[in-house]
Coordinates of C-alpha atoms and ligand atoms in Angstrom, one line a residue:
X1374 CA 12.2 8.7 0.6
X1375 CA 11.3 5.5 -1.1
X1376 CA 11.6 6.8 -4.4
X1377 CA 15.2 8.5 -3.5
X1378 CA 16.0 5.2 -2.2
X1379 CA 14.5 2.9 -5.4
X1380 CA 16.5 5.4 -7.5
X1381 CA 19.5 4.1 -6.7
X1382 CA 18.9 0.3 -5.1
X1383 CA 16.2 -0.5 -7.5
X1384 CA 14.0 -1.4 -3.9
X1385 CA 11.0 -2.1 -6.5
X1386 CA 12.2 -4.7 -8.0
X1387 CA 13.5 -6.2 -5.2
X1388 CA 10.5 -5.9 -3.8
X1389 CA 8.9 -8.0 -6.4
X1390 CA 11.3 -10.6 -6.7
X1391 CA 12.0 -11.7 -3.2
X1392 CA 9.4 -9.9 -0.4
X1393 CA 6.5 -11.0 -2.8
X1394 CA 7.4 -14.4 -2.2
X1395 CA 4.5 -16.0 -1.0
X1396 CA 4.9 -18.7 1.4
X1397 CA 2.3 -21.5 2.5
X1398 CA 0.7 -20.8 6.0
X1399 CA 0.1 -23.9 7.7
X1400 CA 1.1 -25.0 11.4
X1401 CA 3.8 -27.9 10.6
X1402 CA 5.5 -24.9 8.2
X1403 CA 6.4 -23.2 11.5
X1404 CA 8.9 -26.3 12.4
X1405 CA 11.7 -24.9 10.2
X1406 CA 11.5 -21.6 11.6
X1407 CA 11.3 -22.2 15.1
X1408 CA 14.7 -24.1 14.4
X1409 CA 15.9 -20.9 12.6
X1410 CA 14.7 -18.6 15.9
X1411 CA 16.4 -21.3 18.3
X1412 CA 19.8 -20.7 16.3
X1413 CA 19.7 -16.9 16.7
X1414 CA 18.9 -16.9 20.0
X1415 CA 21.9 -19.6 20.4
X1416 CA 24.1 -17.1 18.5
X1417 CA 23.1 -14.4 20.6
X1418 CA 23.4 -15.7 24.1
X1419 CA 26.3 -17.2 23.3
X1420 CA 28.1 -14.0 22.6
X1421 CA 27.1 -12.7 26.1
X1422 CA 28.5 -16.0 27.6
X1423 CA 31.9 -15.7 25.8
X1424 CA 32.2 -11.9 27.3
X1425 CA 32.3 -13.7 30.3
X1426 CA 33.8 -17.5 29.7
X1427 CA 37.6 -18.2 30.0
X1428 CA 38.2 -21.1 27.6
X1429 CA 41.3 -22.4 30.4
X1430 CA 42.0 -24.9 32.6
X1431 CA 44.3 -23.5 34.8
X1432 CA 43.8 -23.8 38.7
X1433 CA 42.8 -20.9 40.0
X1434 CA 41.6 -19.9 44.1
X1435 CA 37.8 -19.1 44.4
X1436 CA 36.2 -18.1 47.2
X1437 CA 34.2 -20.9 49.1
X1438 CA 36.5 -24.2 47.4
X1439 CA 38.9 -25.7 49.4
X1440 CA 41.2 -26.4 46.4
X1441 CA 41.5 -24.8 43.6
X1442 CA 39.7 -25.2 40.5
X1443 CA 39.8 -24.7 36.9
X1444 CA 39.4 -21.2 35.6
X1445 CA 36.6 -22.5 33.1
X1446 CA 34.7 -23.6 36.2
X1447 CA 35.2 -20.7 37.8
X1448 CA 33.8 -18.4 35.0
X1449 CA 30.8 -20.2 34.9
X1450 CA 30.3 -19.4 38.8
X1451 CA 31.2 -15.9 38.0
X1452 CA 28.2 -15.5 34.8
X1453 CA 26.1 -17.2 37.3
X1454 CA 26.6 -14.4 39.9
X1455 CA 26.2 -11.8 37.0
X1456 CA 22.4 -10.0 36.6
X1457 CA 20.4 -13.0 34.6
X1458 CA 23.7 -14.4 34.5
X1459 CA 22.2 -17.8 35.2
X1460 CA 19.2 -17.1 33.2
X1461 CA 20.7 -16.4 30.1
X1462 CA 23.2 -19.4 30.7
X1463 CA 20.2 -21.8 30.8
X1464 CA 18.2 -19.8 28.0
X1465 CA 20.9 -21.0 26.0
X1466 CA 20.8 -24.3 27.2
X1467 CA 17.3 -24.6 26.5
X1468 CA 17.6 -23.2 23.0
X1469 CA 20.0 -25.8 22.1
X1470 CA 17.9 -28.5 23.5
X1471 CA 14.5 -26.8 21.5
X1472 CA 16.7 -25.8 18.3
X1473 CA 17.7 -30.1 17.8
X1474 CA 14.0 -31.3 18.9
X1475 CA 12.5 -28.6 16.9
X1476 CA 15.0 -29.4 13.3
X1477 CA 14.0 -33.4 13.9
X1478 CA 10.5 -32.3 13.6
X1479 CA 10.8 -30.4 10.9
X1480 CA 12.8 -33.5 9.2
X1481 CA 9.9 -35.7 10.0
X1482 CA 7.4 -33.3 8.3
X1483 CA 9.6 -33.2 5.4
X1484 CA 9.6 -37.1 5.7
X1485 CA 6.1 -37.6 6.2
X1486 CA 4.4 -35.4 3.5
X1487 CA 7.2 -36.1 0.7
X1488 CA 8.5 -32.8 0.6
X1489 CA 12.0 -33.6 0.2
X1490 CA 11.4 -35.4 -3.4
X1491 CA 12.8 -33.7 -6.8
X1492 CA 13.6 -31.5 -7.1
X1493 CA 14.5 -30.5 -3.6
X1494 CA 16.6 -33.4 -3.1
X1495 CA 19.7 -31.1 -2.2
X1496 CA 17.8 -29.2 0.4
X1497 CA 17.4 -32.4 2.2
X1498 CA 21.0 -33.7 2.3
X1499 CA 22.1 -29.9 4.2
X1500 CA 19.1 -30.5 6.6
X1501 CA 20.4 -33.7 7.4
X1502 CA 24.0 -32.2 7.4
X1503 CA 22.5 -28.9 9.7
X1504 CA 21.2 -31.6 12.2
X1505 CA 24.3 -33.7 13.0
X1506 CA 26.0 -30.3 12.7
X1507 CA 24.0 -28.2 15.1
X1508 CA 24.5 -32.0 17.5
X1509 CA 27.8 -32.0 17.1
X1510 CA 27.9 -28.0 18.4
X1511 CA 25.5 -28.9 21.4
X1512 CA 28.5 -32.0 22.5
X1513 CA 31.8 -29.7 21.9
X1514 CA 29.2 -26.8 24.1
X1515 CA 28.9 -29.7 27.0
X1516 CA 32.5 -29.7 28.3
X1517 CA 32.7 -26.4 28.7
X1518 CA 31.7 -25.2 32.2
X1519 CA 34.5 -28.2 33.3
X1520 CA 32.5 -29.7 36.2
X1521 CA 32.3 -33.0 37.4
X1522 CA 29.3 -33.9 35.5
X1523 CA 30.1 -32.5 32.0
X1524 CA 33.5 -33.6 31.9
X1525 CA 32.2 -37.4 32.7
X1526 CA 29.4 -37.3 30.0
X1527 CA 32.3 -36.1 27.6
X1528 CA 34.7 -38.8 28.4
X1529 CA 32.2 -41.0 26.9
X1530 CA 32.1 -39.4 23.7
X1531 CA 35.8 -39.4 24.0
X1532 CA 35.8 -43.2 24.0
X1533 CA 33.5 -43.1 20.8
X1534 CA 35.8 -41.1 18.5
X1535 CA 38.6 -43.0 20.1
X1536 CA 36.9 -46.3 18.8
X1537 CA 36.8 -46.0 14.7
X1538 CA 39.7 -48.5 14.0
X1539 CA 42.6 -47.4 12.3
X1540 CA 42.0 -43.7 12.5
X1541 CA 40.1 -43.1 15.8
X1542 CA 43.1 -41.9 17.8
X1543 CA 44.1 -39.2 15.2
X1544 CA 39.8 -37.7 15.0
X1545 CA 40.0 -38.1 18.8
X1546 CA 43.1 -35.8 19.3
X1547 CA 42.4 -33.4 16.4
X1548 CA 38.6 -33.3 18.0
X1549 CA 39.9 -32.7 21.7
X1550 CA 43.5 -31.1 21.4
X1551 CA 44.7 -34.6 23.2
X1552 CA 44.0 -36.5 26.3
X1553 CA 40.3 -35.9 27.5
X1554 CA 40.5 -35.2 30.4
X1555 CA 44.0 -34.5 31.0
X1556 CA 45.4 -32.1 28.3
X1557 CA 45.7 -28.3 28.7
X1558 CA 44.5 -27.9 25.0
X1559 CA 41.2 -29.5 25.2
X1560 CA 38.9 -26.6 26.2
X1561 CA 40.5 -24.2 24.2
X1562 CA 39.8 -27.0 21.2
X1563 CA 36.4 -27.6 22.2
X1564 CA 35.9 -23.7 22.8
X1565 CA 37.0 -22.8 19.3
X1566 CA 34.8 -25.3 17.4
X1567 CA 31.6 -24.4 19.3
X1568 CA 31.6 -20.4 19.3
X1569 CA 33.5 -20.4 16.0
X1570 CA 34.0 -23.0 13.6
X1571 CA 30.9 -25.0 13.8
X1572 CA 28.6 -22.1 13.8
X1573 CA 30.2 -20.9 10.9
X1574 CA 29.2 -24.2 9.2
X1575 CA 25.9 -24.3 10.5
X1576 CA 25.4 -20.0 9.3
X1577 CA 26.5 -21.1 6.3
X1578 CA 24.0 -24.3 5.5
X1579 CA 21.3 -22.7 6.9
X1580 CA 21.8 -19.3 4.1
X1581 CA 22.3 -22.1 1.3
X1582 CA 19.3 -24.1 2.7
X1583 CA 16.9 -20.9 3.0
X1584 CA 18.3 -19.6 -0.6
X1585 CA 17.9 -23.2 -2.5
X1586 CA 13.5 -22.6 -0.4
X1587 CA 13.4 -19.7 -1.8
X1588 CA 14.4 -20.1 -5.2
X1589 CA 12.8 -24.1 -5.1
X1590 CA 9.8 -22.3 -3.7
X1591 CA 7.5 -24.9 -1.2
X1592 CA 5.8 -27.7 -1.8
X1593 CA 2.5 -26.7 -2.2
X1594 CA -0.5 -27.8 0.6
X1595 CA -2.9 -30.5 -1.3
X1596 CA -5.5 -28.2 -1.2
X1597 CA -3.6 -25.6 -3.5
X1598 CA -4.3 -27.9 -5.9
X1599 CA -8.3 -27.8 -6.2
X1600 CA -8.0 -24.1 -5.3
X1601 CA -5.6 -22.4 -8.2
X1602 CA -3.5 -25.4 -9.8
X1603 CA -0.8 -24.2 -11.4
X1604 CA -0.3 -21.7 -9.0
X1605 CA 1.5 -21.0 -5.7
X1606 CA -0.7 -20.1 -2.9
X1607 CA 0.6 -18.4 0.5
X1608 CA 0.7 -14.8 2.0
X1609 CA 3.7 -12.7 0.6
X1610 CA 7.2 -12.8 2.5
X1611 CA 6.7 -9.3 3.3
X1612 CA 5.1 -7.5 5.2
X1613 CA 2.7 -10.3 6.5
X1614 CA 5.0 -13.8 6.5
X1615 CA 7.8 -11.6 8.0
X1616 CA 5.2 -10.1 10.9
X1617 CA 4.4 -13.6 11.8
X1618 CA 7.4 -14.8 11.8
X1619 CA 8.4 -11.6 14.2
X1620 CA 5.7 -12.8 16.7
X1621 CA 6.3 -16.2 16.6
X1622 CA 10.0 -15.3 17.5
X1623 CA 8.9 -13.0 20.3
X1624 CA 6.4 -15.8 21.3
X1625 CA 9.4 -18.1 21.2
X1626 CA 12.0 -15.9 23.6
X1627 CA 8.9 -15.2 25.8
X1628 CA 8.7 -18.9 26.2
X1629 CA 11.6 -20.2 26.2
X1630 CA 13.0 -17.4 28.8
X1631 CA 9.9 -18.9 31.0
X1632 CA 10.9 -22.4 30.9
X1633 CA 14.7 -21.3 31.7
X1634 CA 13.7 -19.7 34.2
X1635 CA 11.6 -21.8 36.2
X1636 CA 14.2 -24.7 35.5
X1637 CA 17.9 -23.6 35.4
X1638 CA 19.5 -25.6 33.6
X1639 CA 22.9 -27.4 34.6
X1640 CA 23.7 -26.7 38.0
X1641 CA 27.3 -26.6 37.8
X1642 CA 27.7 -25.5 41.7
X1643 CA 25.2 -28.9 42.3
X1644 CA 28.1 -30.9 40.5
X1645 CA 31.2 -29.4 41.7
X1646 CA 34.5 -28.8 39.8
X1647 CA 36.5 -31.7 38.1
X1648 CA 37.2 -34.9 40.7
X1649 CA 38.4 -38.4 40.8
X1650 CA 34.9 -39.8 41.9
X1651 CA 33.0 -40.5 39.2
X1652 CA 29.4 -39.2 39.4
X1653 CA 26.3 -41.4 37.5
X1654 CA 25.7 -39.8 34.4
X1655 CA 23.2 -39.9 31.2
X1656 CA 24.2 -37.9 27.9
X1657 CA 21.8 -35.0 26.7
X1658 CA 18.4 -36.6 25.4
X1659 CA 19.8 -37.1 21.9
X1660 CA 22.2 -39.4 22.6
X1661 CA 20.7 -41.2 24.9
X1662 CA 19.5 -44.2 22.0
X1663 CA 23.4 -44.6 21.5
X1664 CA 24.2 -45.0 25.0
X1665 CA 21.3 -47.6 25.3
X1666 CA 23.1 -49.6 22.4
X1667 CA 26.3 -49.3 24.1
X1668 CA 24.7 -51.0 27.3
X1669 CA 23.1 -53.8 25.8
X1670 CA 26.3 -54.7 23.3
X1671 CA 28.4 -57.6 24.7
X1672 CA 31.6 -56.6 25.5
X1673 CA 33.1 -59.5 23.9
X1674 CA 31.8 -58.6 20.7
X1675 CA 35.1 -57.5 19.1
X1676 CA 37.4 -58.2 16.9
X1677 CA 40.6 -56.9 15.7
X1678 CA 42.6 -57.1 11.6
X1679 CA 45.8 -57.3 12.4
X1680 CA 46.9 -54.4 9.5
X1681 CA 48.8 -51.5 10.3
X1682 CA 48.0 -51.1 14.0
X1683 CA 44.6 -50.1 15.7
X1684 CA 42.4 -52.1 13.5
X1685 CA 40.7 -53.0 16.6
X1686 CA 36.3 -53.5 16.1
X1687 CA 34.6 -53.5 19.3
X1688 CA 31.4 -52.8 21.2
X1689 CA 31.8 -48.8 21.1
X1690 CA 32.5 -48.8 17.6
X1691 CA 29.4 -50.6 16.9
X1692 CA 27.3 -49.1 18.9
X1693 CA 28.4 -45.6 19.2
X1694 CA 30.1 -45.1 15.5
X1695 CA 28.8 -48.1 12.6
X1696 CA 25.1 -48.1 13.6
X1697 CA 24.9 -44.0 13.6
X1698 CA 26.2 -43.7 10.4
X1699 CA 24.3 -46.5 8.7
X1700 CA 21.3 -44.6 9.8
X1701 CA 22.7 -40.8 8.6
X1702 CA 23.9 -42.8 5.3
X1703 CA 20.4 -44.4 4.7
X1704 CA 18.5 -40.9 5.5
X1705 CA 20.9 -39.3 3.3
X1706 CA 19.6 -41.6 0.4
X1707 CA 16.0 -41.7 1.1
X1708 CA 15.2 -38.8 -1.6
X1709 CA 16.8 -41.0 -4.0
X1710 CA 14.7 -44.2 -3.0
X1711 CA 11.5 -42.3 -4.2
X1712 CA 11.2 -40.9 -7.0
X1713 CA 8.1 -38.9 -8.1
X1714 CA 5.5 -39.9 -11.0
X1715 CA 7.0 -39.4 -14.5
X1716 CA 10.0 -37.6 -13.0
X1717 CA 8.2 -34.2 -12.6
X1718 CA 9.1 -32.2 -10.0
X1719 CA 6.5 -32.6 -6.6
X1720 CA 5.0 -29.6 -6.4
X1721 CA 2.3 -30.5 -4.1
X1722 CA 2.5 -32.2 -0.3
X1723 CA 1.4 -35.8 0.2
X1724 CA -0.8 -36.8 3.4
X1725 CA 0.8 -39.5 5.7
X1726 CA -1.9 -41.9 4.8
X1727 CA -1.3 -41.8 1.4
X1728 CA 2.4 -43.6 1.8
X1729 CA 1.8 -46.4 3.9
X1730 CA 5.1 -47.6 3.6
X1731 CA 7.3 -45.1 4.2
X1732 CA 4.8 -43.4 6.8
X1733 CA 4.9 -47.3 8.6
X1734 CA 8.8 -47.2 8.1
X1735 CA 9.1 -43.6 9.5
X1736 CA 7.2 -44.6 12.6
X1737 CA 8.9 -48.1 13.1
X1738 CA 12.6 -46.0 13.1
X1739 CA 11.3 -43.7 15.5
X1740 CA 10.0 -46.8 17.9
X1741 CA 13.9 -48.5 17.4
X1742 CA 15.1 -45.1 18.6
X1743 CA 12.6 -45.0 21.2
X1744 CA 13.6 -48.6 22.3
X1745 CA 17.5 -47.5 22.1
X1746 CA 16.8 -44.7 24.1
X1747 CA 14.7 -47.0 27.3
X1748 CA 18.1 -49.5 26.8
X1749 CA 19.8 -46.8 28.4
X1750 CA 17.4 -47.2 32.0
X1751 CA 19.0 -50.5 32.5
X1752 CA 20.0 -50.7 36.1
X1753 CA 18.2 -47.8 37.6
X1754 CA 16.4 -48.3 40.3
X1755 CA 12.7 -49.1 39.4
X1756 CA 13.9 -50.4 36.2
X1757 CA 14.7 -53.8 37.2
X1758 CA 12.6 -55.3 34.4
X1759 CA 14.6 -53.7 32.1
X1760 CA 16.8 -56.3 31.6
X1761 CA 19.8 -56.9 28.6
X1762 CA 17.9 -59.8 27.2
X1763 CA 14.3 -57.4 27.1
X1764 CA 16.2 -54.2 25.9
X1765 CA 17.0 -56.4 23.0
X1766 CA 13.6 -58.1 22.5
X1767 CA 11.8 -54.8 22.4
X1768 CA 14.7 -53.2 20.0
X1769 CA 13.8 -55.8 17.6
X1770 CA 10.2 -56.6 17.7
X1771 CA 9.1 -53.7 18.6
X1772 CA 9.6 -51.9 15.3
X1773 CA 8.4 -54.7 13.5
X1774 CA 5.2 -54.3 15.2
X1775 CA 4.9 -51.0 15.3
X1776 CA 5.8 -51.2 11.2
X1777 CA 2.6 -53.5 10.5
X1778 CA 0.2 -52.0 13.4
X1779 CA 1.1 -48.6 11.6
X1780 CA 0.6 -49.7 8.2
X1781 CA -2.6 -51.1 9.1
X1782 CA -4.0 -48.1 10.5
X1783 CA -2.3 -46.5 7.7
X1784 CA -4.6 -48.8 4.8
X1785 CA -7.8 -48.5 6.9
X1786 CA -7.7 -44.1 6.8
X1787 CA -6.6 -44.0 3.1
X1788 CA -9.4 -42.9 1.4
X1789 CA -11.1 -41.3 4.0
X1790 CA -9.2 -38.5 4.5
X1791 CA -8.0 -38.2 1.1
X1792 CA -9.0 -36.7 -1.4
X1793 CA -9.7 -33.7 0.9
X1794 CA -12.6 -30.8 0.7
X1795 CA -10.5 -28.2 -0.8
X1796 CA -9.9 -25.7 2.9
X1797 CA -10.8 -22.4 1.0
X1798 CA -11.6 -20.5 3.9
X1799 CA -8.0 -21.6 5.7
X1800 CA -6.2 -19.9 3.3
X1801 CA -7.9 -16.5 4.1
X1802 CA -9.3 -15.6 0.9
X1803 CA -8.3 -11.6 -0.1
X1804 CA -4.9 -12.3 2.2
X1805 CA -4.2 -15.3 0.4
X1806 CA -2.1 -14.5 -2.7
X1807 CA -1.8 -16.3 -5.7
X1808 CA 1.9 -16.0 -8.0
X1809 CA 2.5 -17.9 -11.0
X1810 CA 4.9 -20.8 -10.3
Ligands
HEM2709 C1 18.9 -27.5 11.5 C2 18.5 -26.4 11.0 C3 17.4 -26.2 10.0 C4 16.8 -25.0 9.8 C5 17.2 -23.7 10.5 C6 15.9 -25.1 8.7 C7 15.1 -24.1 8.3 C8 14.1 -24.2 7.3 C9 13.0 -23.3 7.0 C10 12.8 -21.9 7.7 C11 12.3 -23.8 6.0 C12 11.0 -23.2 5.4 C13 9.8 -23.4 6.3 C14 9.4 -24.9 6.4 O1 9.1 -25.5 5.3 O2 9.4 -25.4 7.5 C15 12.8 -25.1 5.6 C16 12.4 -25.9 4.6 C17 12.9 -27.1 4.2 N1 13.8 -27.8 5.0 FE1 14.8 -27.2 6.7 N2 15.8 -26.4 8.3 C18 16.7 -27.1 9.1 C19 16.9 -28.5 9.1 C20 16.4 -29.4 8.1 C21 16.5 -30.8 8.1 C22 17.1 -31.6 9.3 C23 15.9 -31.2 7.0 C24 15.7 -32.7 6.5 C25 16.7 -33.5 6.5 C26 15.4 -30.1 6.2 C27 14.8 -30.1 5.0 C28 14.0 -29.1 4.4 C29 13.3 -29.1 3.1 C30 13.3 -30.3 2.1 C31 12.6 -27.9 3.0 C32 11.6 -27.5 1.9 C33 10.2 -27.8 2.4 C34 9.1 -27.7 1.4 O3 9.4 -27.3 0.3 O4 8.0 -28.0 1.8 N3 15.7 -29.0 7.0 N4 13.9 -25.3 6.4

């Protein structure tokens, strides 16, 4: 059989160009692909939810309302009274939420050991692309079941778009079909870009980002270097990489399917359908940094150029759009910040402790984030420390200390952990292969 089939599809060499590939095994390599298993399982609970979804806000009688509510609202009643209905619902809720944390991982592995240097430059600017993508997919997902809570949360997204002078209007109705809430068009918008047009993007990044791996080949663990320079180390793609990867996925679904499970996620009976009372919300995890900054901007900090009409600069703009996409534009650029000795390409993984600076940096950006994100507790109850005037002390000095307490730390391990015993046994010896790079 597999000569009648190499006869004619050449499986052979195939087999020896692509599923002898051998791939690195350590833990942190995992990140990418739990991202990757996150996705699929998006894609594929997704398709059972749009069996099932009516993209439509037409009012509609249902059985226990008073009034009538919107068909979309409905339909998610209806997959919740379906077999696992509600299960799968919230498995894909909980994907999406695993697939982002999981990619921002992965990014700050890539970040931390220096993987994303030359020549993989490239690979780094679609990840970052990937993860506002696969963001962007989780916020056009969030309006969909058209209750109470959702549709709130969205509105303030709504007001974002809205807010980029000149032009905000236009990417607010091409984003949400027009009014949001209020316009017939929007969930059929918001529908089509999250089960069609963005995924398509994302399927699309993710095959160029796996093909440019592949062909780039990883950066190499340190100790690949004592052990066989000049050579890649890692088991082959198949059959083992691929059988761990199979388990890993089945470990993943097992998990994740646990987790949604015991906590269903979004409760839209809990929220009720669309209504003028406006119920206390918080965005998704993710965005909560941005709705900190939002809080603790002045509303009088605004401005407007009186050219053409809407050139109007004000607190959501700042907040929500400017200081966003200085930090996407500045991550975006970091591969081209550091360049590698000589201009070779980096073939091998630096440790943490070996780049104070940029280790100290990463760490410092994750504490601003970290302070962004507590700026969005002011005024709950058991928050009342949390005033404006703290929110900003700790968004400023904060990462400033966290940038020199880091660094230090940083200065004090270099040299202790590095240069490293070569780990000959981790590498598992007569499993390990060795290819010429
Ligand atoms: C959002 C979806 C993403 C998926 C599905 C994905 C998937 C993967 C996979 C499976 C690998 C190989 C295994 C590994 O090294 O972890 C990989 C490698 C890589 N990824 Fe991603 N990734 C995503 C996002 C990102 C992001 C956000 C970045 C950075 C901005 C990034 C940059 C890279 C780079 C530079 C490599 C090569 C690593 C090396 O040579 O050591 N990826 N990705």
């Amino acid at each position: 059989m597999y000569q009648w089939l190499d006869e004619r599809l050449d499986i052979t060499r195939f087999n020896n160009k692509v599923l002898r590939k051998a791939f690195p095994v350590h833990h942190t390599f995992f990140l990418g692909e739990i991202t990757l298993f996150a996705f699929v399982v998006l894609v594929l609970t997704g398709i059972f939810l749009t069996f099932n979804y009516e993209p439509s806000t037409r009012l509609i009688k249902v059985a226990g309302y008073t009034d009538p509510v919107q068909a979309a609202y409905a339909s998610i009643l209806y997959i919740d009274s379906l077999p696992f209905g509600a299960v799968i619902r919230s498995v894909h809720h909980w994907s999406a939420h695993i697939m982002i944390a999981a990619a921002f991982l992965h990014l700050l592995r890539i970040l931390l050991s220096g993987a994303y240097k030359k020549p993989r430059e490239l690979n780094w600017i679609i990840g970052m692309l990937m993860l506002v993508t696969s963001i962007v997919v989780a916020f056009t997902g969030y309006a969909l079941p058209y209750d109470n809570y959702a549709v709130t949360a969205t509105r303030i997204g709504h007001g974002i778009a809205q807010s980029v002078p000149w032009v905000g209007v236009a990417v607010a109705q091409i984003m949400f079909g027009g009014d949001f809430p209020g316009s017939d068009h929007s969930i059929p918008r918001l529908f089509s870009l999250h089960v069609l047009w963005l995924p398509l993007a994302l399927m699309g990044l993710i095959g160029a980002h796996l093909l440019i791996m592949v062909k780039q080949k990883h950066t190499q663990p340190k100790y690949a270097e004592k052990v066989a320079p000049g050579k890649i180390l890692g088991v082959p793609l198949f059959p083992q990489q691929a059988v761990m990867s199979g388990v890993l996925f089945l470990v993943y679904v097992a998990v994740v399917t646990l987790i949604a499970g015991g906590f269903l996620a979004h409760p839209v009976e809990a929220y009720g359908p669309l209504s003028a009372n406006t119920p206390a919300v918080k965005p998704d995890w993710y965005f909560l940094w941005i709705y900190g900054l939002l809080k603790i901007i002045p509303s009088h900090w605004e401005f407007t150029i009186p050219l053409f009409n809407g050139g109007k600069f004000g607190p959501e703009f700042w907040g929500g759009v400017l200081i966003p996409s200085i930090l996407l534009v500045g991550g975006l650029l970091i591969p081209f910040f550091s360049v590698t000795k000589d201009g070779q390409k980096q073939r091998y993984l630096e440790l943490p402790s070996q780049k104070p600076v940029r280790t100290s940096l990463t760490i410092a950006g994750l504490m601003f984030l970290i302070m962004g994100t507590l700026a969005g507790y002011i005024g709950d109850s058991g928050m009342e420390w949390l005033t404006i005037p703290v929110a900003w002390t700790l968004l400023i000095v904060a990462p400033i200390v966290t940038y020199f307490v880091c660094y230090i730390i940083m200065r004090a391990i270099w040299g202790k952990t590095w240069p490293q015993e070569p780990q000959i046994e981790f590498i598992g010896g007569a499993k390990g292969s060795a290819a010429d790079d």
